[in-house]
Amino acid sequence: MELIIAPHGSGSKWLCSQPEGAEIDVVAPLGTAFGIPTEPINALLIGGGYGSAPLFGLADVLKNRGCRVDMLLGASVGAKIYAPMEGKRSVNSLKIYTEDGSMGETGRVTEHLLDIVSDRKIDVIYSCGPMGMLSAITELVSSTDVIHQCAVEESMACGIGICMTCVLPVTNDDGSTSMLRSCIDGPVMDGSRVRWDLVGKVPEVHQ
Amino acid sequence: MTLPVDLSTTLGNAWFPTPIFTASGCASSGRELAQFFPLNTVGAIVTKSIMSKPRHGRPTPRMAETPSGMLNSIGLQGPGIDAFLAKDVPWLLEQKARVIVSIAGETVEEYATLARKLRSVSGVSAIEVNISCPNVENRGLVFACDPDASRRVIDGVRKTIGGEIPIIAKLSPDVTDLPSIARGVVDAGADALALINTVLGMVINLDTMRPHLGGRTGGLSGPAIRPVAVRAIYQVHAALPKVPILGMGGVSSGRDALELILAGASGVSVGTASFGNPTALIDVQNQLRELLAQRGFATVQQAIGYAHRGEGL
């Protein structure tokens, strides 16, 4: 098993300090996975910062299913993109954006997104990265038929659905909103179902 | 080799095969932990405090890491009592789990309404009346900080529920005179006490330079509060030695559970420890059995309040 960890807090720093081959007690897999199409489709994978990490394995799976796989990676600076060269192996095309222009094109992954979607006849976008990026992608593709599967990021205490800290407002079939746990009802969610405008707020009370 | 230890315990007239329970709010309604151990192998599942109506809870962020603990600010998110009684309780009973239903209300009347709905459900071992959730909009709604309001809530539940099912009043440590609050709710009809709820706290984010939690304040849990729990249990057991206590607060090992039992707890809830270790209840239970045997206790009962011996109790 390969774990990719950003050393932010004390736990993740401890994990990063472990030597290769260290034995660690792990509960896995948890939550939802990216949905894999049964037929070959045109997929666009979008990663922000270390959000690129889960996309390389996904790219391999999609390629093996005969999908066309394009990838966009972005970050504020080039150093914050996880393994930019890794992407090249497994995709048909790779485009990198940085806000300061230190790697690839200057700008954000959302810059020419709609052009790419129509030029490449994209069916599904798979994304992982900061919530602002996921929200922006959802908004851009809302006028299209593209399905947007995004891996959300919320701080979690348990990861198994018992603590209720990682909730996100998600639209139900009847139009009401539920606070769903991103650990077990996510992390992969349908972007069009997430009420991005309500993240960090409380939805109107339902009876 | 260790001798067999009788782990069984009671809270009021409810019997449990072991003294290790989940803590309300740290096990949702049980289904998630059932992936890790059969729910009937622990003393009881104490469900997340349920209110009359479905509730979204507080905005995120709802959690902050702190030294030896964490703050949470969930705000009693839940499906409401009707959905809970229709779906969650029957499922728990099917698992042969012993169930303690935790209820929370915004008014004395809401608690009584919840008790009325629970009265018609058979198979529930006890009711935990959570009068001390810190994550409510108005601190004035923390009934357990007000002796008179505490008594009125328990009195209303007692009158509604009748005399059979034990009532466990869950109290806050954030008060000046905990034994007097405890005495008040016992006089009003509580059969047992749950000690302690989380301790009110706050973390300020140095990037935003504002309170980190969406709800601003949160409840502190984890090993950081264990000495507060031990003190609260010890104090209340000394004042009311005949009233059983369900102890909780930072228990993550058998050693911690034994500490609470020695202070006077008849049962021990494991809460925050399950977040990092989903089998924490089983680990705590096994370690507790071992520690009791090593100290020559044949039963849990003998160890309850043992730290008070020779103090004239």
Coordinates of C-alpha atoms in Angstrom, one line a residue:
Chain A
M1 CA 0.0 0.0 0.0
E2 CA 1.3 3.4 -0.9
L3 CA 0.1 6.4 1.2
I4 CA 0.5 10.0 0.0
I5 CA 0.3 12.4 3.0
A6 CA 0.7 16.1 3.2
P7 CA 2.5 16.8 6.6
H8 CA 0.1 19.4 8.0
G9 CA -0.7 18.5 11.6
S10 CA 1.0 16.4 14.3
G11 CA -0.6 13.1 13.0
S12 CA 0.3 13.6 9.4
K13 CA 3.8 14.7 10.4
W14 CA 4.2 11.6 12.5
L15 CA 3.0 9.4 9.6
C16 CA 5.5 11.1 7.2
S17 CA 8.3 10.4 9.7
Q18 CA 7.7 6.7 9.6
P19 CA 10.3 4.7 7.7
E20 CA 9.4 2.7 4.6
G21 CA 8.1 -0.7 5.6
A22 CA 6.9 0.5 9.0
E23 CA 3.9 -1.4 10.3
I24 CA 0.9 0.9 10.8
D25 CA -2.6 0.0 12.0
V26 CA -4.9 1.1 9.1
V27 CA -8.7 1.0 8.7
A28 CA -9.4 0.9 4.9
P29 CA -10.9 1.4 2.5
L30 CA -13.4 4.0 3.8
G31 CA -16.1 5.9 2.1
T32 CA -17.0 6.1 -1.6
A33 CA -14.7 5.6 -4.6
F34 CA -14.7 7.2 -8.0
G35 CA -17.3 5.6 -10.2
I36 CA -15.7 3.6 -13.0
P37 CA -17.7 3.6 -16.3
T38 CA -18.7 0.3 -17.9
E39 CA -18.1 1.7 -21.4
P40 CA -15.1 3.6 -22.8
I41 CA -15.7 7.4 -22.2
N42 CA -13.8 10.6 -22.5
A43 CA -12.6 11.4 -19.0
L44 CA -11.0 14.6 -17.7
L45 CA -9.1 14.3 -14.5
I46 CA -8.4 17.6 -12.6
G47 CA -6.1 17.8 -9.6
G48 CA -5.3 20.8 -7.4
G49 CA -2.1 20.7 -5.3
Y50 CA -1.7 17.3 -3.6
G51 CA -5.2 16.5 -5.0
S52 CA -3.4 14.9 -7.9
A53 CA -2.4 12.0 -5.8
P54 CA -5.5 9.8 -6.2
L55 CA -5.8 10.6 -9.9
F56 CA -2.8 8.7 -11.2
G57 CA -4.2 5.3 -10.1
L58 CA -7.6 6.3 -11.4
A59 CA -6.1 7.2 -14.8
D60 CA -4.6 3.7 -15.1
V61 CA -7.9 2.1 -14.3
L62 CA -9.7 4.3 -16.9
K63 CA -7.1 3.6 -19.6
N64 CA -7.4 -0.1 -19.0
R65 CA -11.2 0.3 -19.6
G66 CA -10.4 1.9 -23.0
C67 CA -11.2 5.4 -21.9
R68 CA -9.5 8.5 -23.3
V69 CA -7.9 10.2 -20.3
D70 CA -6.9 13.9 -20.2
M71 CA -5.4 15.5 -17.1
L72 CA -5.2 19.0 -15.7
L73 CA -3.0 19.7 -12.7
G74 CA -2.8 23.1 -10.9
A75 CA -1.5 24.8 -7.8
S76 CA -0.4 28.2 -6.7
V77 CA 3.3 27.4 -7.4
G78 CA 5.0 24.5 -9.2
A79 CA 6.4 23.0 -6.0
K80 CA 2.9 22.4 -4.7
I81 CA 1.9 20.0 -7.5
Y82 CA 2.3 16.5 -6.4
A83 CA 4.3 14.3 -8.8
P84 CA 3.6 16.3 -12.0
M85 CA 5.6 13.9 -14.2
E86 CA 3.8 10.9 -12.9
G87 CA 0.7 12.0 -14.8
K88 CA 2.4 11.8 -18.1
R89 CA 2.7 8.0 -18.0
S90 CA -0.9 7.3 -17.7
V91 CA -2.8 9.9 -19.7
N92 CA -3.4 11.0 -23.2
S93 CA -2.6 14.6 -22.5
L94 CA -1.4 16.5 -19.4
K95 CA -1.6 20.2 -18.9
I96 CA -0.2 22.0 -15.9
Y97 CA -1.2 25.4 -14.5
T98 CA 0.4 27.5 -11.8
E99 CA -0.8 30.8 -10.5
D100 CA 2.7 32.3 -10.5
G101 CA 3.7 30.6 -13.8
S102 CA 6.6 28.7 -12.2
M103 CA 5.4 25.5 -14.0
G104 CA 3.3 25.0 -17.1
E105 CA 0.9 27.8 -18.0
T106 CA 0.1 30.7 -15.8
G107 CA -3.4 30.6 -14.4
R108 CA -5.9 28.1 -12.9
V109 CA -7.1 24.7 -14.0
T110 CA -10.5 26.3 -14.6
E111 CA -9.1 28.8 -17.1
H112 CA -10.1 27.1 -20.4
L113 CA -12.2 24.3 -18.9
L114 CA -15.3 24.7 -21.0
D115 CA -13.2 24.8 -24.2
I116 CA -11.5 21.6 -23.2
V117 CA -14.8 19.9 -22.3
S118 CA -16.3 20.7 -25.7
D119 CA -13.1 20.2 -27.8
R120 CA -12.4 16.8 -26.2
K121 CA -16.1 15.8 -25.9
I122 CA -15.6 15.1 -22.2
D123 CA -18.2 12.8 -20.6
V124 CA -17.0 12.8 -17.0
I125 CA -14.8 15.0 -14.9
Y126 CA -13.0 13.4 -12.0
S127 CA -11.6 16.0 -9.6
C128 CA -9.7 16.2 -6.3
G129 CA -8.4 19.4 -4.8
P130 CA -9.3 22.4 -2.7
M131 CA -13.1 23.0 -2.1
G132 CA -12.9 26.3 -4.1
M133 CA -11.6 24.4 -7.1
L134 CA -14.3 21.7 -6.9
S135 CA -17.0 24.4 -6.5
A136 CA -15.7 26.4 -9.5
I137 CA -15.6 23.3 -11.7
T138 CA -19.2 22.4 -10.7
E139 CA -20.4 25.9 -11.6
L140 CA -18.6 25.9 -15.0
V141 CA -20.0 22.6 -16.1
S142 CA -23.5 23.1 -14.7
S143 CA -24.7 24.2 -18.1
T144 CA -23.3 21.1 -19.8
D145 CA -24.2 17.4 -19.6
V146 CA -20.8 16.6 -18.1
I147 CA -20.9 14.4 -14.9
H148 CA -18.6 15.8 -12.2
Q149 CA -17.4 13.4 -9.6
C150 CA -15.3 15.2 -7.0
A151 CA -13.4 14.0 -4.0
V152 CA -14.2 16.5 -1.3
E153 CA -12.0 17.7 1.6
E154 CA -13.3 18.3 5.1
S155 CA -11.6 17.8 8.4
M156 CA -12.6 14.5 10.0
A157 CA -12.1 13.1 13.5
C158 CA -13.1 9.5 12.9
G159 CA -13.4 8.7 9.2
I160 CA -16.0 6.0 9.9
G161 CA -19.1 8.0 10.3
I162 CA -19.5 8.2 14.1
C163 CA -18.4 11.8 14.9
M164 CA -20.4 13.9 12.5
T165 CA -17.6 16.6 12.1
C166 CA -17.1 16.3 8.3
V167 CA -20.6 17.0 7.1
L168 CA -21.4 18.8 3.8
P169 CA -24.8 20.1 2.6
V170 CA -26.0 17.9 -0.2
T171 CA -29.3 18.1 -2.1
N172 CA -31.6 15.1 -1.8
D173 CA -33.9 13.8 -4.5
D174 CA -36.8 15.7 -3.1
G175 CA -34.9 19.0 -3.2
S176 CA -34.3 19.3 0.5
T177 CA -30.8 19.5 1.9
S178 CA -29.1 17.0 4.2
M179 CA -25.8 17.4 6.0
L180 CA -24.0 14.2 4.8
R181 CA -20.8 12.8 6.2
S182 CA -18.0 13.2 3.7
C183 CA -16.2 10.2 5.3
I184 CA -18.8 7.6 4.4
D185 CA -21.2 9.4 2.0
G186 CA -18.0 10.8 0.3
P187 CA -15.3 11.6 -0.2
V188 CA -16.4 11.1 -3.8
M189 CA -19.6 13.0 -4.4
D190 CA -21.7 14.2 -7.4
G191 CA -20.5 17.8 -7.6
S192 CA -23.9 19.0 -8.8
R193 CA -25.5 17.7 -5.6
V194 CA -23.2 19.6 -3.2
R195 CA -24.6 22.9 -2.0
W196 CA -21.3 24.7 -2.4
D197 CA -23.0 28.0 -1.4
L198 CA -23.9 26.5 2.0
V199 CA -20.5 24.9 2.9
G200 CA -19.6 26.3 6.3
K201 CA -23.2 27.4 6.9
V202 CA -26.3 25.7 8.1
P203 CA -29.1 25.0 5.6
E204 CA -32.6 26.4 6.2
V205 CA -34.5 24.3 8.8
H206 CA -36.6 21.6 7.3
Q207 CA -39.5 20.1 9.2
Chain B
M1 CA -3.4 -16.7 34.1
T2 CA -6.2 -14.6 35.3
L3 CA -9.3 -15.6 37.1
P4 CA -12.7 -15.0 35.5
V5 CA -14.2 -11.7 36.5
D6 CA -17.9 -11.0 36.7
L7 CA -18.2 -7.8 34.6
S8 CA -21.9 -7.4 35.0
T9 CA -23.3 -4.2 36.4
T10 CA -26.6 -2.3 36.9
L11 CA -27.9 1.2 36.5
G12 CA -31.1 1.5 38.4
N13 CA -33.1 -1.6 37.5
A14 CA -31.3 -2.1 34.2
W15 CA -28.7 -5.0 34.0
F16 CA -25.7 -5.0 31.7
P17 CA -23.3 -7.9 31.1
T18 CA -20.3 -5.5 31.0
P19 CA -19.7 -2.0 32.3
I20 CA -18.3 -0.7 29.0
F21 CA -20.7 1.4 26.9
T22 CA -20.5 3.7 24.0
A23 CA -20.8 7.4 24.8
S24 CA -23.7 9.4 23.3
G25 CA -22.6 11.4 20.3
C26 CA -19.5 9.2 19.7
A27 CA -21.2 6.1 18.2
S28 CA -23.9 7.7 16.0
S29 CA -26.7 5.1 16.3
G30 CA -24.5 2.1 16.4
R31 CA -24.4 0.9 12.8
E32 CA -21.0 2.2 11.9
L33 CA -19.3 0.5 14.9
A34 CA -21.1 -2.8 14.1
Q35 CA -18.6 -3.2 11.3
F36 CA -15.9 -3.5 13.9
F37 CA -17.4 -5.6 16.7
P38 CA -20.8 -7.2 17.5
L39 CA -22.7 -4.6 19.4
N40 CA -24.0 -7.1 21.9
T41 CA -20.5 -7.8 23.2
V42 CA -20.4 -4.4 25.0
G43 CA -22.5 -3.3 27.9
A44 CA -24.8 -1.0 25.9
I45 CA -25.0 1.3 23.0
V46 CA -25.8 4.9 24.1
T47 CA -27.2 6.5 21.1
K48 CA -26.5 10.1 19.9
S49 CA -28.8 12.5 21.7
I50 CA -32.1 12.8 19.7
M51 CA -34.4 15.7 19.5
S52 CA -38.1 16.0 18.5
K53 CA -37.4 17.3 15.0
P54 CA -34.7 16.6 12.3
R55 CA -31.8 18.9 12.9
H56 CA -28.9 20.1 10.8
G57 CA -26.6 21.0 13.7
R58 CA -23.9 23.7 13.6
P59 CA -21.9 24.9 10.6
T60 CA -18.4 23.5 9.8
P61 CA -15.6 23.5 10.9
R62 CA -17.0 21.3 13.7
M63 CA -13.8 20.0 15.1
A64 CA -10.4 21.2 16.4
E65 CA -7.5 19.2 17.6
T66 CA -6.2 20.2 21.0
P67 CA -3.5 18.8 23.3
S68 CA -4.6 15.3 24.4
G69 CA -8.1 15.9 23.1
M70 CA -10.4 17.7 20.7
L71 CA -13.1 20.2 20.6
N72 CA -16.4 19.4 18.8
S73 CA -19.2 21.6 17.8
I74 CA -21.8 19.3 16.2
G75 CA -24.9 20.9 17.6
L76 CA -27.1 17.8 17.9
Q77 CA -27.5 17.0 14.2
G78 CA -30.0 14.2 13.9
P79 CA -33.0 12.7 12.1
G80 CA -35.6 13.5 14.8
I81 CA -37.3 11.1 17.2
D82 CA -39.8 9.6 14.8
A83 CA -37.3 8.5 12.2
F84 CA -35.0 7.4 15.0
L85 CA -37.6 5.2 16.6
A86 CA -38.8 3.8 13.3
K87 CA -35.3 2.9 11.9
D88 CA -32.5 2.9 14.4
V89 CA -33.9 1.5 17.6
P90 CA -35.4 -1.6 15.9
W91 CA -32.2 -2.3 14.1
L92 CA -30.2 -2.1 17.4
L93 CA -32.6 -4.4 19.1
E94 CA -32.3 -6.9 16.2
Q95 CA -28.5 -6.9 16.9
K96 CA -29.4 -8.0 20.4
A97 CA -27.6 -4.8 21.6
R98 CA -28.7 -3.2 24.9
V99 CA -29.9 0.3 24.1
I100 CA -29.8 3.4 26.1
V101 CA -31.6 6.2 24.2
S102 CA -30.2 9.7 24.8
I103 CA -32.7 12.6 24.4
A104 CA -32.1 16.3 24.2
G105 CA -34.6 19.2 24.1
E106 CA -34.8 22.9 24.0
T107 CA -37.6 23.2 26.5
V108 CA -38.9 21.2 29.5
E109 CA -41.9 20.3 27.3
E110 CA -39.7 18.9 24.5
Y111 CA -38.0 16.4 26.9
A112 CA -41.5 15.3 28.1
T113 CA -42.7 14.8 24.5
L114 CA -39.6 12.8 23.7
A115 CA -40.2 10.7 26.9
R116 CA -43.8 10.1 25.8
K117 CA -42.7 8.8 22.4
L118 CA -40.1 6.5 24.0
R119 CA -42.6 5.1 26.5
S120 CA -44.3 3.1 23.8
V121 CA -41.1 1.4 22.6
S122 CA -40.2 -1.8 24.3
G123 CA -36.7 -3.2 24.7
V124 CA -34.9 0.1 25.6
S125 CA -32.7 -0.5 28.7
A126 CA -32.6 3.1 29.9
I127 CA -33.0 6.8 28.9
E128 CA -30.2 9.2 29.1
V129 CA -31.6 12.7 29.6
N130 CA -28.9 15.0 28.1
I131 CA -29.4 18.3 29.9
S132 CA -25.8 19.3 29.4
C133 CA -25.0 19.5 25.7
P134 CA -22.7 22.5 25.3
N135 CA -23.4 23.0 21.6
V136 CA -26.7 24.8 21.8
E137 CA -27.3 28.3 20.5
N138 CA -28.0 29.8 23.9
R139 CA -25.9 28.9 26.9
G140 CA -29.1 29.6 28.9
L141 CA -30.4 26.3 27.4
V142 CA -27.8 24.2 29.2
F143 CA -30.3 23.0 31.8
A144 CA -27.6 21.3 33.8
C145 CA -26.0 24.6 34.7
D146 CA -29.2 25.6 36.5
P147 CA -30.3 23.5 39.5
D148 CA -33.9 24.5 39.1
A149 CA -34.1 23.9 35.3
S150 CA -32.4 20.5 35.7
R151 CA -35.0 19.4 38.3
R152 CA -37.9 20.5 36.1
V153 CA -36.6 18.6 33.1
I154 CA -36.1 15.4 35.0
D155 CA -39.4 15.8 36.9
G156 CA -41.2 16.1 33.5
V157 CA -39.5 13.1 32.1
R158 CA -40.2 11.0 35.2
K159 CA -43.9 11.9 35.3
T160 CA -44.3 11.1 31.6
I161 CA -42.3 7.9 31.4
G162 CA -43.7 6.2 34.5
G163 CA -41.8 4.2 37.0
E164 CA -40.2 1.4 35.0
I165 CA -37.4 2.5 32.8
P166 CA -34.3 4.0 34.5
I167 CA -33.6 7.7 33.8
I168 CA -29.9 8.7 33.6
A169 CA -29.4 12.4 33.9
K170 CA -26.3 13.6 32.0
L171 CA -24.6 16.5 33.8
S172 CA -22.1 19.1 32.9
P173 CA -18.8 19.6 34.8
D174 CA -19.0 23.3 34.1
V175 CA -20.7 24.2 37.3
T176 CA -19.6 25.4 40.7
D177 CA -21.4 22.8 42.9
L178 CA -21.9 19.6 41.0
P179 CA -23.1 17.5 44.0
S180 CA -26.0 19.9 44.6
I181 CA -27.1 19.7 40.9
A182 CA -26.8 15.9 41.2
R183 CA -28.9 15.8 44.3
G184 CA -31.6 18.0 42.7
V185 CA -32.0 15.7 39.7
V186 CA -32.0 12.6 41.9
D187 CA -34.7 14.1 44.1
A188 CA -36.7 14.9 40.9
G189 CA -36.6 11.2 39.9
A190 CA -33.3 10.4 38.1
D191 CA -32.2 6.8 38.9
A192 CA -28.6 7.3 37.7
L193 CA -26.2 10.1 36.6
A194 CA -24.0 10.3 33.6
L195 CA -20.8 12.2 34.4
I196 CA -19.3 14.1 32.6
N197 CA -20.4 15.8 29.4
T198 CA -17.7 17.7 27.5
V199 CA -16.1 20.8 29.0
L200 CA -16.8 24.0 27.2
G201 CA -13.8 25.3 25.3
M202 CA -12.6 27.4 22.4
V203 CA -9.8 27.5 19.8
I204 CA -8.8 30.6 17.9
N205 CA -7.3 30.1 14.5
L206 CA -4.1 32.1 14.1
D207 CA -4.6 32.5 10.3
T208 CA -8.1 33.9 10.4
M209 CA -7.6 35.3 13.9
R210 CA -11.2 34.3 14.7
P211 CA -12.7 31.4 16.6
H212 CA -11.9 28.2 14.6
L213 CA -15.2 26.4 15.1
G214 CA -18.2 27.4 13.1
G215 CA -20.2 27.4 16.4
R216 CA -17.3 29.4 18.0
T217 CA -17.3 27.3 21.2
G218 CA -17.1 23.6 21.4
G219 CA -17.0 20.7 23.8
L220 CA -13.6 19.4 24.9
S221 CA -13.2 15.7 25.1
G222 CA -10.4 13.1 25.2
P223 CA -7.7 12.3 27.7
A224 CA -7.3 16.0 28.5
I225 CA -10.6 15.9 30.5
R226 CA -10.1 12.6 32.3
P227 CA -9.0 14.1 35.6
V228 CA -12.0 16.4 35.6
A229 CA -14.2 13.3 35.1
V230 CA -12.5 11.4 37.9
R231 CA -13.0 14.3 40.2
A232 CA -16.6 14.8 39.3
I233 CA -17.4 11.1 39.8
Y234 CA -15.5 11.0 43.0
Q235 CA -17.3 14.1 44.4
V236 CA -20.8 12.9 43.4
H237 CA -20.2 9.3 44.6
A238 CA -19.1 10.7 48.0
A239 CA -22.2 12.9 48.2
L240 CA -24.7 10.3 46.9
P241 CA -23.1 6.8 47.3
K242 CA -26.3 4.9 46.5
V243 CA -26.9 6.6 43.1
P244 CA -25.3 4.7 40.3
I245 CA -23.0 6.7 37.9
L246 CA -22.3 6.1 34.3
G247 CA -18.8 7.6 34.0
M248 CA -17.2 9.1 30.9
G249 CA -14.5 11.5 30.0
G250 CA -11.2 10.7 28.2
V251 CA -11.3 6.9 28.7
S252 CA -9.1 5.2 26.1
S253 CA -7.7 2.2 28.0
G254 CA -8.7 -0.4 30.7
R255 CA -6.6 1.5 33.1
D256 CA -8.7 4.7 32.6
A257 CA -12.0 2.7 32.9
L258 CA -10.8 1.2 36.2
E259 CA -9.9 4.7 37.4
L260 CA -13.4 5.9 36.9
I261 CA -14.9 2.7 38.5
L262 CA -12.7 3.1 41.5
A263 CA -13.9 6.8 41.8
G264 CA -17.5 5.5 41.9
A265 CA -18.7 4.7 38.3
S266 CA -20.9 1.6 37.9
G267 CA -20.4 1.8 34.1
V268 CA -18.0 3.6 31.8
S269 CA -18.6 5.1 28.4
V270 CA -15.9 5.2 25.8
G271 CA -16.3 8.1 23.4
T272 CA -13.6 10.0 21.7
A273 CA -11.2 7.0 21.8
S274 CA -13.4 5.3 19.2
F275 CA -12.6 8.0 16.7
G276 CA -8.9 6.9 16.5
N277 CA -9.5 3.3 17.3
P278 CA -12.9 1.8 16.2
T279 CA -12.3 -1.3 18.5
A280 CA -11.5 0.9 21.6
L281 CA -14.5 -0.5 23.5
I282 CA -13.4 -4.1 23.1
D283 CA -9.8 -3.2 24.0
V284 CA -10.9 -1.2 27.1
Q285 CA -13.2 -4.1 28.1
N286 CA -10.4 -6.8 27.8
Q287 CA -7.9 -4.6 29.6
L288 CA -10.3 -3.8 32.4
R289 CA -11.0 -7.5 32.9
E290 CA -7.3 -8.2 33.2
L291 CA -6.7 -5.3 35.6
L292 CA -9.6 -6.3 37.9
A293 CA -8.3 -9.9 38.1
Q294 CA -4.7 -8.7 38.8
R295 CA -6.0 -6.7 41.7
G296 CA -8.0 -9.6 43.1
F297 CA -11.5 -8.3 42.2
A298 CA -13.9 -11.2 41.4
T299 CA -16.6 -8.7 40.3
V300 CA -16.8 -5.2 38.9
Q301 CA -19.3 -4.5 41.8
Q302 CA -16.5 -4.8 44.3
A303 CA -14.4 -2.2 42.6
I304 CA -17.1 0.5 42.3
G305 CA -16.1 3.4 44.5
Y306 CA -13.2 1.4 46.0
A307 CA -11.1 4.6 46.1
H308 CA -13.4 5.9 48.9
R309 CA -12.8 3.0 51.3
G310 CA -12.2 4.1 54.9
E311 CA -13.9 7.4 54.2
G312 CA -17.0 6.5 56.1
L313 CA -19.2 5.8 53.1

